[in-house]
Coordinates of C-alpha atoms and ligand atoms in Angstrom, one line a residue:
M1 CA -0.5 20.4 -21.8
E2 CA -3.5 18.9 -20.1
K3 CA -3.6 21.8 -17.6
E4 CA -4.8 24.0 -20.5
N5 CA -7.4 21.5 -21.7
K6 CA -10.8 23.0 -21.3
N7 CA -12.6 19.7 -21.9
Y8 CA -12.0 17.8 -18.8
V9 CA -14.7 15.1 -18.3
A10 CA -14.6 15.7 -14.6
H11 CA -12.5 17.2 -11.8
C12 CA -11.6 14.9 -8.9
L13 CA -10.1 15.9 -5.5
I14 CA -7.9 13.1 -4.3
L15 CA -7.3 12.8 -0.5
P16 CA -4.8 10.2 0.5
F17 CA -4.2 9.5 4.2
P18 CA -0.8 11.1 4.9
G19 CA 1.6 8.1 4.7
Q20 CA 3.8 6.6 2.1
G21 CA 1.7 3.4 1.7
H22 CA -1.4 5.5 1.1
M23 CA 0.0 8.4 -1.1
N24 CA 1.7 6.0 -3.6
P25 CA -1.4 4.1 -4.8
M26 CA -3.6 7.2 -4.9
I27 CA -1.1 9.1 -6.9
Q28 CA -0.8 6.3 -9.4
F29 CA -4.5 6.1 -9.6
S30 CA -4.6 9.9 -10.3
K31 CA -2.4 9.4 -13.3
R32 CA -4.9 6.8 -14.7
L33 CA -7.7 9.3 -14.2
I34 CA -5.8 12.0 -16.0
H35 CA -5.1 9.6 -18.8
K36 CA -8.9 9.3 -19.2
G37 CA -9.4 13.0 -19.4
V38 CA -10.1 13.9 -15.7
K39 CA -8.6 16.9 -14.0
V40 CA -7.0 15.8 -10.7
T41 CA -6.2 17.9 -7.6
L42 CA -4.2 16.1 -4.9
V43 CA -5.1 17.4 -1.4
T44 CA -2.5 16.7 1.3
I45 CA -1.7 17.9 4.7
I46 CA 0.5 21.1 5.1
S47 CA 3.6 19.4 6.5
L48 CA 3.6 16.8 3.7
W49 CA 2.8 19.5 1.1
R50 CA 6.0 21.3 2.1
T51 CA 8.0 18.1 1.5
I52 CA 6.4 17.3 -1.9
K53 CA 5.6 20.6 -3.4
N54 CA 8.9 20.9 -5.2
K55 CA 8.8 17.3 -6.4
N56 CA 7.5 16.6 -9.9
L57 CA 4.6 14.3 -9.1
S58 CA 3.3 14.5 -12.6
S59 CA 3.1 17.7 -14.6
N60 CA -0.7 17.3 -14.6
I61 CA -1.5 16.9 -11.0
D62 CA -2.4 20.1 -9.1
V63 CA -1.6 20.0 -5.4
E64 CA -3.5 21.8 -2.6
S65 CA -3.1 21.5 1.2
I66 CA -5.3 21.3 4.2
S67 CA -4.4 21.3 7.8
D68 CA -4.4 18.2 10.1
G69 CA -3.9 20.5 13.1
Y70 CA -0.2 19.6 13.2
D71 CA 1.4 21.8 10.5
D72 CA 4.9 21.5 11.8
G73 CA 5.3 17.8 12.0
G74 CA 2.1 15.9 11.1
Y75 CA 1.3 12.7 12.9
E76 CA 4.8 12.3 14.4
S77 CA 4.3 15.4 16.5
A78 CA 0.9 14.4 17.9
E79 CA 0.4 13.3 21.5
S80 CA -1.2 10.0 20.3
L81 CA -2.8 8.5 17.2
E82 CA -6.3 8.9 18.7
I83 CA -5.7 12.6 19.4
Y84 CA -4.2 13.0 15.9
M85 CA -7.2 11.4 14.2
D86 CA -9.6 13.4 16.2
T87 CA -7.9 16.7 15.4
F88 CA -7.5 15.8 11.8
W89 CA -11.2 15.1 11.5
R90 CA -12.1 18.4 13.1
V91 CA -9.5 20.7 11.5
G92 CA -9.4 18.7 8.2
S93 CA -13.2 18.8 7.7
K94 CA -13.2 22.6 8.1
D95 CA -10.2 23.1 5.8
L96 CA -11.6 20.8 3.2
S97 CA -14.9 22.7 3.3
E98 CA -13.0 25.9 2.8
L99 CA -11.0 24.5 -0.1
L100 CA -14.1 23.1 -1.8
H101 CA -15.8 26.5 -1.3
K102 CA -12.8 28.2 -3.0
L103 CA -12.6 25.8 -5.8
S104 CA -16.4 25.9 -6.5
S105 CA -15.9 29.3 -8.0
S106 CA -12.7 28.4 -10.0
K107 CA -12.5 27.7 -13.7
Y108 CA -13.0 23.9 -13.1
P109 CA -15.1 23.4 -10.0
P110 CA -14.6 19.8 -8.6
N111 CA -17.5 17.4 -9.0
C112 CA -16.0 14.5 -7.0
V113 CA -14.0 13.8 -3.9
I114 CA -12.0 10.5 -3.8
F115 CA -10.9 10.0 -0.2
D116 CA -8.8 7.4 1.5
A117 CA -11.3 5.2 3.4
F118 CA -9.2 5.9 6.6
M119 CA -10.7 9.4 6.5
P120 CA -14.5 8.8 6.4
W121 CA -15.3 12.4 7.4
A122 CA -14.3 13.5 3.9
L123 CA -17.4 11.8 2.6
D124 CA -19.6 13.9 4.8
V125 CA -17.9 17.1 3.6
A126 CA -18.2 16.0 -0.1
K127 CA -21.9 15.2 0.4
S128 CA -22.5 18.6 2.1
F129 CA -21.4 20.2 -1.2
G130 CA -23.5 17.8 -3.3
L131 CA -20.4 16.2 -4.8
V132 CA -19.8 12.6 -5.7
G133 CA -18.1 10.9 -2.8
V134 CA -15.8 8.0 -3.5
A135 CA -14.0 5.8 -0.9
F136 CA -10.6 4.4 -1.9
F137 CA -9.5 1.2 -0.3
T138 CA -5.7 1.2 0.1
Q139 CA -5.7 -2.3 1.6
S140 CA -6.8 -5.6 0.2
C141 CA -10.5 -6.5 -0.2
S142 CA -9.9 -9.6 1.9
V143 CA -8.7 -7.5 4.8
N144 CA -11.4 -4.9 4.4
S145 CA -14.0 -7.6 4.4
I146 CA -12.7 -8.8 7.8
Y147 CA -12.7 -5.2 9.1
F148 CA -16.3 -4.7 7.8
H149 CA -17.4 -7.9 9.6
T150 CA -15.8 -6.5 12.7
H151 CA -17.6 -3.2 12.3
E152 CA -20.9 -5.0 11.9
K153 CA -20.1 -7.1 15.1
L154 CA -20.2 -10.3 13.0
I155 CA -16.8 -11.1 14.5
E156 CA -16.9 -11.2 18.3
L157 CA -14.0 -9.5 20.1
P158 CA -12.0 -10.7 21.8
L159 CA -12.0 -13.6 19.3
T160 CA -14.0 -16.6 20.4
Q161 CA -13.6 -19.1 17.5
S162 CA -10.5 -21.0 16.5
E163 CA -11.3 -20.6 12.8
Y164 CA -13.3 -18.1 10.7
L165 CA -15.1 -18.7 7.5
L166 CA -16.1 -15.4 5.9
P167 CA -17.7 -15.0 2.5
G168 CA -15.2 -15.3 -0.3
L169 CA -12.2 -15.9 2.0
P170 CA -10.3 -19.1 2.8
K171 CA -10.6 -20.6 6.2
L172 CA -8.7 -18.3 8.5
A173 CA -7.2 -19.2 11.9
Q174 CA -7.1 -16.5 14.6
G175 CA -3.5 -15.8 13.8
D176 CA -4.3 -15.2 10.1
L177 CA -6.7 -12.3 10.9
P178 CA -5.2 -8.8 11.1
S179 CA -3.2 -8.3 14.3
F180 CA -5.7 -5.8 15.7
L181 CA -8.2 -8.7 16.0
Y182 CA -6.1 -11.5 17.3
K183 CA -4.3 -9.1 19.6
Y184 CA -7.4 -7.2 20.5
G185 CA -6.6 -4.0 22.4
S186 CA -2.9 -3.9 21.1
Y187 CA -3.2 -0.7 19.1
P188 CA -6.6 0.8 19.9
G189 CA -6.0 3.9 17.7
Y190 CA -5.2 1.9 14.6
F191 CA -8.1 -0.5 15.3
D192 CA -10.5 2.5 15.4
I193 CA -9.2 3.7 12.0
V194 CA -9.6 0.4 10.2
V195 CA -13.0 -0.3 11.6
N196 CA -14.3 3.3 11.2
Q197 CA -13.7 3.0 7.5
F198 CA -17.2 1.5 7.5
S199 CA -19.0 4.1 9.7
N200 CA -20.6 5.8 6.7
I201 CA -19.6 3.6 3.8
G202 CA -23.3 3.2 2.8
K203 CA -23.4 6.8 1.7
A204 CA -20.4 6.4 -0.7
D205 CA -21.4 6.7 -4.4
W206 CA -18.5 4.4 -5.3
I207 CA -15.8 2.4 -3.6
L208 CA -12.6 1.9 -5.5
A209 CA -10.3 -0.9 -4.4
N210 CA -6.6 -1.1 -5.1
T211 CA -6.6 -4.7 -6.1
F212 CA -7.4 -6.6 -9.3
Y213 CA -10.3 -9.0 -9.9
E214 CA -8.4 -12.2 -10.5
L215 CA -6.5 -11.8 -7.3
E216 CA -9.5 -11.5 -5.0
K217 CA -12.3 -12.8 -7.2
E218 CA -14.5 -14.4 -4.6
V219 CA -14.4 -11.7 -2.0
V220 CA -14.8 -9.0 -4.7
D221 CA -17.9 -10.9 -6.0
W222 CA -19.3 -10.8 -2.5
M223 CA -18.5 -7.1 -2.0
V224 CA -20.1 -5.9 -5.3
K225 CA -23.4 -7.4 -4.1
I226 CA -23.5 -5.0 -1.1
W227 CA -21.5 -2.0 -2.4
P228 CA -20.9 -0.1 -5.6
L229 CA -17.3 -1.4 -5.5
R230 CA -14.9 -1.6 -8.4
T231 CA -11.4 -2.9 -8.6
I232 CA -9.0 -0.5 -10.2
G233 CA -5.5 -1.9 -9.5
P234 CA -2.8 -2.8 -9.1
S235 CA -2.2 0.9 -8.7
I236 CA 1.5 0.9 -9.4
P237 CA 3.3 3.1 -12.1
S238 CA 2.3 2.3 -15.6
I239 CA 5.9 1.9 -16.7
F240 CA 6.1 -1.2 -14.6
L241 CA 2.9 -2.7 -16.0
D242 CA 1.1 -1.7 -19.2
K243 CA 3.5 1.1 -20.2
R244 CA 0.5 3.1 -21.7
L245 CA 0.8 6.3 -19.7
K246 CA 3.1 8.7 -21.4
D247 CA 3.5 11.0 -18.4
D248 CA 4.9 8.3 -16.1
K249 CA 8.6 9.1 -15.7
E250 CA 8.0 9.8 -12.0
Y251 CA 7.3 6.9 -9.7
G252 CA 5.2 8.9 -7.2
V253 CA 6.4 10.6 -4.1
S254 CA 9.2 9.3 -2.0
I255 CA 9.1 10.7 1.5
S256 CA 12.9 9.9 1.9
D257 CA 15.9 10.1 -0.4
P258 CA 15.8 6.9 -2.4
N259 CA 19.6 6.5 -2.9
T260 CA 18.8 5.5 -6.5
E261 CA 22.3 5.7 -8.0
I262 CA 24.0 3.8 -5.2
C263 CA 21.4 0.9 -5.3
I264 CA 21.3 0.5 -9.1
K265 CA 25.1 0.7 -9.5
W266 CA 25.4 -2.0 -6.8
L267 CA 22.7 -4.2 -8.4
N268 CA 24.3 -3.8 -11.8
E269 CA 27.4 -5.6 -10.6
K270 CA 25.5 -8.6 -9.3
P271 CA 24.6 -11.8 -11.2
K272 CA 21.0 -12.4 -12.5
G273 CA 18.6 -13.5 -9.9
S274 CA 21.2 -13.5 -7.1
V275 CA 20.1 -10.7 -4.8
V276 CA 17.8 -10.9 -1.8
Y277 CA 15.9 -7.6 -1.3
V278 CA 14.8 -6.9 2.3
S279 CA 12.4 -4.2 3.3
F280 CA 9.7 -3.6 6.0
G281 CA 8.0 -0.6 4.5
S282 CA 7.7 2.9 5.8
M283 CA 6.3 2.4 9.3
A284 CA 7.3 -0.8 10.9
G285 CA 10.3 -1.3 13.1
L286 CA 11.9 -4.6 14.1
S287 CA 12.9 -5.4 17.6
E288 CA 16.6 -5.5 18.3
E289 CA 16.5 -9.2 18.7
Q290 CA 14.7 -9.7 15.4
T291 CA 17.1 -7.3 13.6
Q292 CA 20.1 -9.3 14.8
E293 CA 18.5 -12.6 13.8
L294 CA 17.7 -11.3 10.4
A295 CA 21.3 -9.9 10.0
L296 CA 22.7 -13.3 10.9
G297 CA 20.3 -15.1 8.6
L298 CA 21.2 -12.9 5.6
K299 CA 24.9 -13.4 6.3
D300 CA 24.6 -17.2 6.7
S301 CA 22.6 -17.5 3.5
E302 CA 25.7 -16.3 1.7
S303 CA 23.5 -14.5 -0.8
Y304 CA 23.9 -10.9 -1.9
F305 CA 21.4 -8.7 -0.1
L306 CA 20.1 -5.2 -0.3
W307 CA 18.5 -4.3 3.0
V308 CA 16.5 -1.1 3.7
V309 CA 17.1 -0.1 7.4
R310 CA 15.7 3.3 8.2
E311 CA 18.1 5.7 10.0
S312 CA 16.3 5.3 13.3
E313 CA 16.6 1.5 13.1
Q314 CA 20.3 1.2 12.3
V315 CA 21.4 1.2 16.0
K316 CA 19.8 -2.3 16.3
L317 CA 22.2 -3.9 13.8
P318 CA 25.1 -5.9 15.2
N319 CA 28.3 -3.9 15.9
G320 CA 30.3 -3.5 12.7
Y321 CA 27.7 -5.3 10.6
V322 CA 27.5 -2.6 7.9
E323 CA 31.3 -2.4 7.4
S324 CA 31.8 -6.2 7.5
S325 CA 28.9 -7.1 5.1
K326 CA 30.9 -7.9 2.1
K327 CA 27.8 -9.3 0.2
G328 CA 25.3 -6.8 1.6
L329 CA 24.3 -3.2 0.9
I330 CA 22.3 -1.4 3.6
V331 CA 20.5 1.8 2.7
T332 CA 18.0 3.9 4.6
W333 CA 15.5 4.0 1.7
C334 CA 15.6 2.8 -1.9
P335 CA 13.7 3.1 -5.2
Q336 CA 11.7 -0.1 -4.5
L337 CA 10.1 -0.5 -7.9
L338 CA 13.4 -0.1 -9.7
V339 CA 15.0 -2.6 -7.3
L340 CA 12.2 -5.1 -7.8
T341 CA 12.4 -4.9 -11.6
H342 CA 16.2 -5.2 -11.7
E343 CA 17.3 -8.5 -13.2
A344 CA 19.8 -9.1 -10.4
L345 CA 16.9 -9.6 -8.0
G346 CA 16.2 -13.1 -6.7
C347 CA 13.5 -12.7 -4.0
F348 CA 12.0 -10.2 -1.6
V349 CA 11.9 -10.6 2.2
T350 CA 8.9 -8.4 3.0
H351 CA 6.6 -7.3 5.8
C352 CA 3.7 -7.9 3.4
G353 CA 2.4 -4.3 3.4
W354 CA -0.3 -4.2 0.7
N355 CA 1.7 -2.0 -1.6
S356 CA 4.9 -4.1 -1.4
T357 CA 2.8 -7.2 -2.0
L358 CA 1.0 -5.8 -5.1
E359 CA 4.3 -4.4 -6.4
A360 CA 6.1 -7.7 -6.1
L361 CA 3.1 -9.5 -7.5
S362 CA 2.9 -7.2 -10.5
I363 CA 6.6 -7.5 -11.2
G364 CA 6.7 -11.3 -10.7
V365 CA 9.1 -11.3 -7.7
P366 CA 8.9 -14.3 -5.3
L367 CA 8.4 -13.4 -1.7
I368 CA 9.5 -14.4 1.7
A369 CA 6.7 -13.3 3.9
M370 CA 7.7 -11.9 7.3
P371 CA 4.6 -10.0 8.5
L372 CA 4.8 -7.9 11.6
W373 CA 1.3 -6.6 12.4
T374 CA -1.9 -5.0 11.0
D375 CA -3.1 -6.3 7.6
Q376 CA 0.4 -7.8 6.9
V377 CA -0.5 -11.1 8.7
T378 CA -3.5 -11.8 6.5
N379 CA -1.6 -10.8 3.4
A380 CA 1.1 -13.2 4.3
K381 CA -1.4 -16.1 4.6
L382 CA -2.8 -15.3 1.1
I383 CA 0.7 -14.9 -0.4
A384 CA 1.9 -18.3 0.9
D385 CA -1.3 -20.4 0.8
V386 CA -3.7 -18.9 -1.7
W387 CA -1.6 -17.1 -4.3
K388 CA 1.4 -19.4 -3.8
M389 CA 3.9 -16.8 -4.7
G390 CA 6.1 -17.0 -1.6
V391 CA 7.0 -18.8 1.5
R392 CA 6.2 -17.8 5.1
A393 CA 9.1 -17.3 7.5
I394 CA 7.6 -18.8 10.6
A395 CA 8.3 -17.1 13.9
D396 CA 8.9 -19.0 17.1
E397 CA 6.9 -18.8 20.3
K398 CA 8.7 -15.5 21.2
E399 CA 7.4 -14.1 17.9
I400 CA 11.0 -14.0 16.5
V401 CA 11.9 -15.4 13.1
R402 CA 15.2 -17.1 13.7
S403 CA 18.3 -16.7 11.5
E404 CA 18.1 -20.4 10.5
T405 CA 14.6 -20.0 9.3
I406 CA 15.5 -16.9 7.2
K407 CA 18.5 -18.7 5.7
N408 CA 16.3 -21.8 4.8
C409 CA 13.6 -19.6 3.3
I410 CA 16.1 -17.9 1.0
K411 CA 17.6 -21.2 0.0
E412 CA 14.1 -22.7 -0.6
I413 CA 13.2 -19.9 -3.0
I414 CA 16.6 -19.7 -4.8
E415 CA 17.6 -23.4 -4.9
T416 CA 14.6 -25.8 -4.7
E417 CA 11.8 -27.2 -7.0
K418 CA 9.3 -25.5 -4.7
G419 CA 11.1 -22.2 -5.4
N420 CA 10.8 -22.8 -9.1
E421 CA 7.0 -23.4 -8.7
I422 CA 6.7 -20.2 -6.8
K423 CA 8.6 -18.3 -9.5
K424 CA 6.2 -19.7 -12.1
N425 CA 3.2 -18.6 -10.1
A426 CA 4.8 -15.1 -9.6
L427 CA 5.0 -14.8 -13.3
K428 CA 1.4 -15.9 -13.7
W429 CA 0.3 -13.1 -11.4
K430 CA 2.6 -10.6 -13.1
N431 CA 0.7 -11.3 -16.4
L432 CA -2.7 -11.1 -14.8
A433 CA -1.9 -7.8 -13.1
K434 CA -0.7 -6.3 -16.3
D435 CA -3.7 -7.6 -18.3
S436 CA -6.1 -6.1 -15.7
V437 CA -4.8 -2.5 -16.2
D438 CA -4.0 -2.8 -19.9
E439 CA -6.4 -1.6 -22.5
G440 CA -9.7 -3.5 -22.1
G441 CA -8.6 -5.2 -18.9
R442 CA -11.0 -5.4 -16.0
S443 CA -9.5 -2.6 -13.9
D444 CA -9.2 -0.4 -17.0
K445 CA -12.8 -1.0 -17.9
N446 CA -13.8 -0.2 -14.3
I447 CA -12.0 3.1 -14.4
E448 CA -13.6 3.9 -17.7
E449 CA -17.1 3.1 -16.3
F450 CA -16.4 5.3 -13.3
V451 CA -15.1 8.2 -15.4
A452 CA -18.1 7.9 -17.8
A453 CA -20.5 8.1 -14.8
L454 CA -18.6 11.2 -13.5
A455 CA -19.0 12.8 -16.9
Q456 CA -22.8 12.7 -16.4
C457 CA -22.7 14.5 -13.1
Ligands
UDX1 C1 1.3 0.7 5.5 C2 1.1 -0.6 6.3 O1 2.2 -0.9 7.1 C3 0.7 -1.7 5.4 O2 0.5 -2.9 6.1 C4 -0.6 -1.3 4.6 O3 -1.0 -2.3 3.8 C5 -0.3 0.0 3.9 O4 0.1 1.0 4.8 P1 3.9 0.4 4.7 O5 4.3 -0.3 5.9 O6 4.6 1.6 4.4 O7 2.3 0.7 4.6 O8 4.1 -0.7 3.5 P2 3.7 -0.8 2.0 O9 2.2 -0.9 1.9 O10 4.4 -1.9 1.5 O11 4.1 0.6 1.3 C6 5.5 1.0 1.3 C7 5.7 1.8 0.0 O12 6.9 2.4 0.1 C8 5.7 0.9 -1.2 O13 5.0 1.5 -2.3 C9 7.2 0.8 -1.5 O14 7.5 0.7 -2.9 C10 7.8 2.1 -1.0 N1 9.1 1.9 -0.5 C11 9.4 1.2 0.6 C12 10.1 2.6 -1.2 O15 9.9 3.2 -2.3 N2 11.4 2.4 -0.8 C13 11.8 1.7 0.3 O16 12.9 1.7 0.6 C14 10.7 1.1 1.0

């Protein structure tokens, strides 16, 4: 067992921001580090630690906890996001310092802290212990470049230009920028988080980005000129990509019950390429009007569909919809990667969260992009116009995607020549994603370079 190995090349503490879309990529990256001989300790907040401590993340990942100041409920129980982040900063810094102090006299003292860029204070703590400090980007380099330009005040807010041309990015209209910019003031707490990622980034020894070079080549080329940045993704389980990691039976940590048996049994009974998978990730909620339009669009498309509607969202469905959906299965959460790889799958109606985007791209699933807010809007632009692996479901002036649009998008992907082109592109990305993490691929080499440097510390 690796836990007994006395020859670790380094010991990294990994600190994801406490959310599904942040835990997943950092846990998968941890497995890649372990594969290269690094000892990994995952550090999470106490409330999440209670949920995951009995789950087998990987036999080789140790788990430690720190407080965010809300041990009985995490972010959900805070008065506001601003207060939560402020408390987490204060309490988390103190607890992380204590943890580092404790571990410094352990058998394998850590020499590196890899922190989610959403928590820049962790860099200051790492530096105060003389450790290597590494920021981890859980969102795309394209989006982070936009946030960096915002931080540097190179983008004026409220927005003044109709179009933006930033280094390495396609021309972006106001509505292609992350929602916090074109709806400036809409979510000040989130805006602060994404912009503050850059408050001390100049002090980071490395920046690791969950993307792969071919996907964001131009913007990555620009970033490596100003930062010690390396692409290490796509950070999804090895079993869905290069299949090189032996200890990869577990997919990560699912905060909710994934209903695996129900979903897979249902998919097994459906024809190849026939199912529309619909999910909006772990955070976003649709309005009641949007939920009803989507429900109608799915029904009218006459396709089979598997739709993830979280418990709290189910009241927005039309009356009797669940019982009367002969072609649909509605679950509160599903094993998304198993669903995406199932041969019954035809396409994915997605909110374009960065993990969902990378997962679909790595598995070669065509997308129907229905972004809601934050980085999703920019991801949707890239999916449809740059990577050409999906179509955009366009909303009307009330910001609602109508049922007719949803039905047409599904038909476009499943039945038309454009749909076939998109499927071909999706397969192209799938191969490039696999190549990048496979032995000798760009992301694999970058991880090796990083580990080799750590071994010298
Ligand atoms: C959030 C933001 O919304 C997103 O825009 C940002 O890029 C990352 O942080 P989230 O909304 O949860 O993330 O979406 P996403 O990034 O797609 O992550 C969701 C994760 O949950 C994926 O890894 C997906 O596989 C998993 N998931 C989702 C499941 O395992 N089961 C489900 O039923 C739904």
